[in-house]
XYZ file of C-alpha atoms in Angstrom:
49
model
C -13.754 178.942 -56.201
C -11.402 181.578 -54.388
C -12.189 184.374 -52.964
C -10.610 187.049 -52.293
C -11.287 189.703 -48.794
C -9.212 192.564 -47.957
C -7.260 192.020 -44.696
C -6.147 195.148 -42.321
C -2.834 194.459 -39.590
C -2.102 196.311 -36.452
C 1.199 196.217 -35.222
C 1.622 195.716 -31.570
C 3.999 199.147 -30.737
C 6.014 196.910 -27.739
C 6.781 194.144 -29.864
C 6.690 192.370 -33.161
C 3.690 190.988 -33.125
C 0.691 191.983 -35.414
C -3.210 191.634 -35.608
C -5.201 190.835 -38.026
C -8.641 191.617 -39.096
C -10.894 190.687 -42.782
C -13.835 193.476 -42.370
C -15.654 191.700 -44.453
C -16.539 188.192 -42.327
C -17.594 189.450 -39.067
C -15.650 187.856 -36.261
C -12.541 186.453 -38.137
C -9.304 187.856 -36.213
C -6.217 186.586 -35.684
C -2.128 187.240 -35.478
C 0.951 186.265 -35.263
C 3.940 186.852 -33.508
C 5.748 188.191 -36.344
C 3.722 189.631 -39.862
C 4.881 185.788 -42.026
C 3.134 184.645 -38.856
C 0.018 187.261 -39.129
C -0.610 186.704 -42.586
C -1.039 182.900 -42.042
C -3.323 182.796 -39.328
C -5.798 185.499 -40.870
C -5.621 183.232 -43.765
C -6.286 180.435 -41.809
C -8.914 182.290 -40.244
C -10.821 183.826 -43.482
C -11.061 179.984 -44.389
C -12.945 178.351 -41.081
C -14.902 180.843 -41.522
């Protein structure tokens, strides 16, 4: 069964990096040097939660 959780992405004003937070999964936070990397890292963090 696949569950879908909303994610919030925050762009760093000084670089191309992004942070990602999954509010429904306490402590599920990740990030990446690009939006596509942050998406992949967020998926990985949520799947291991």
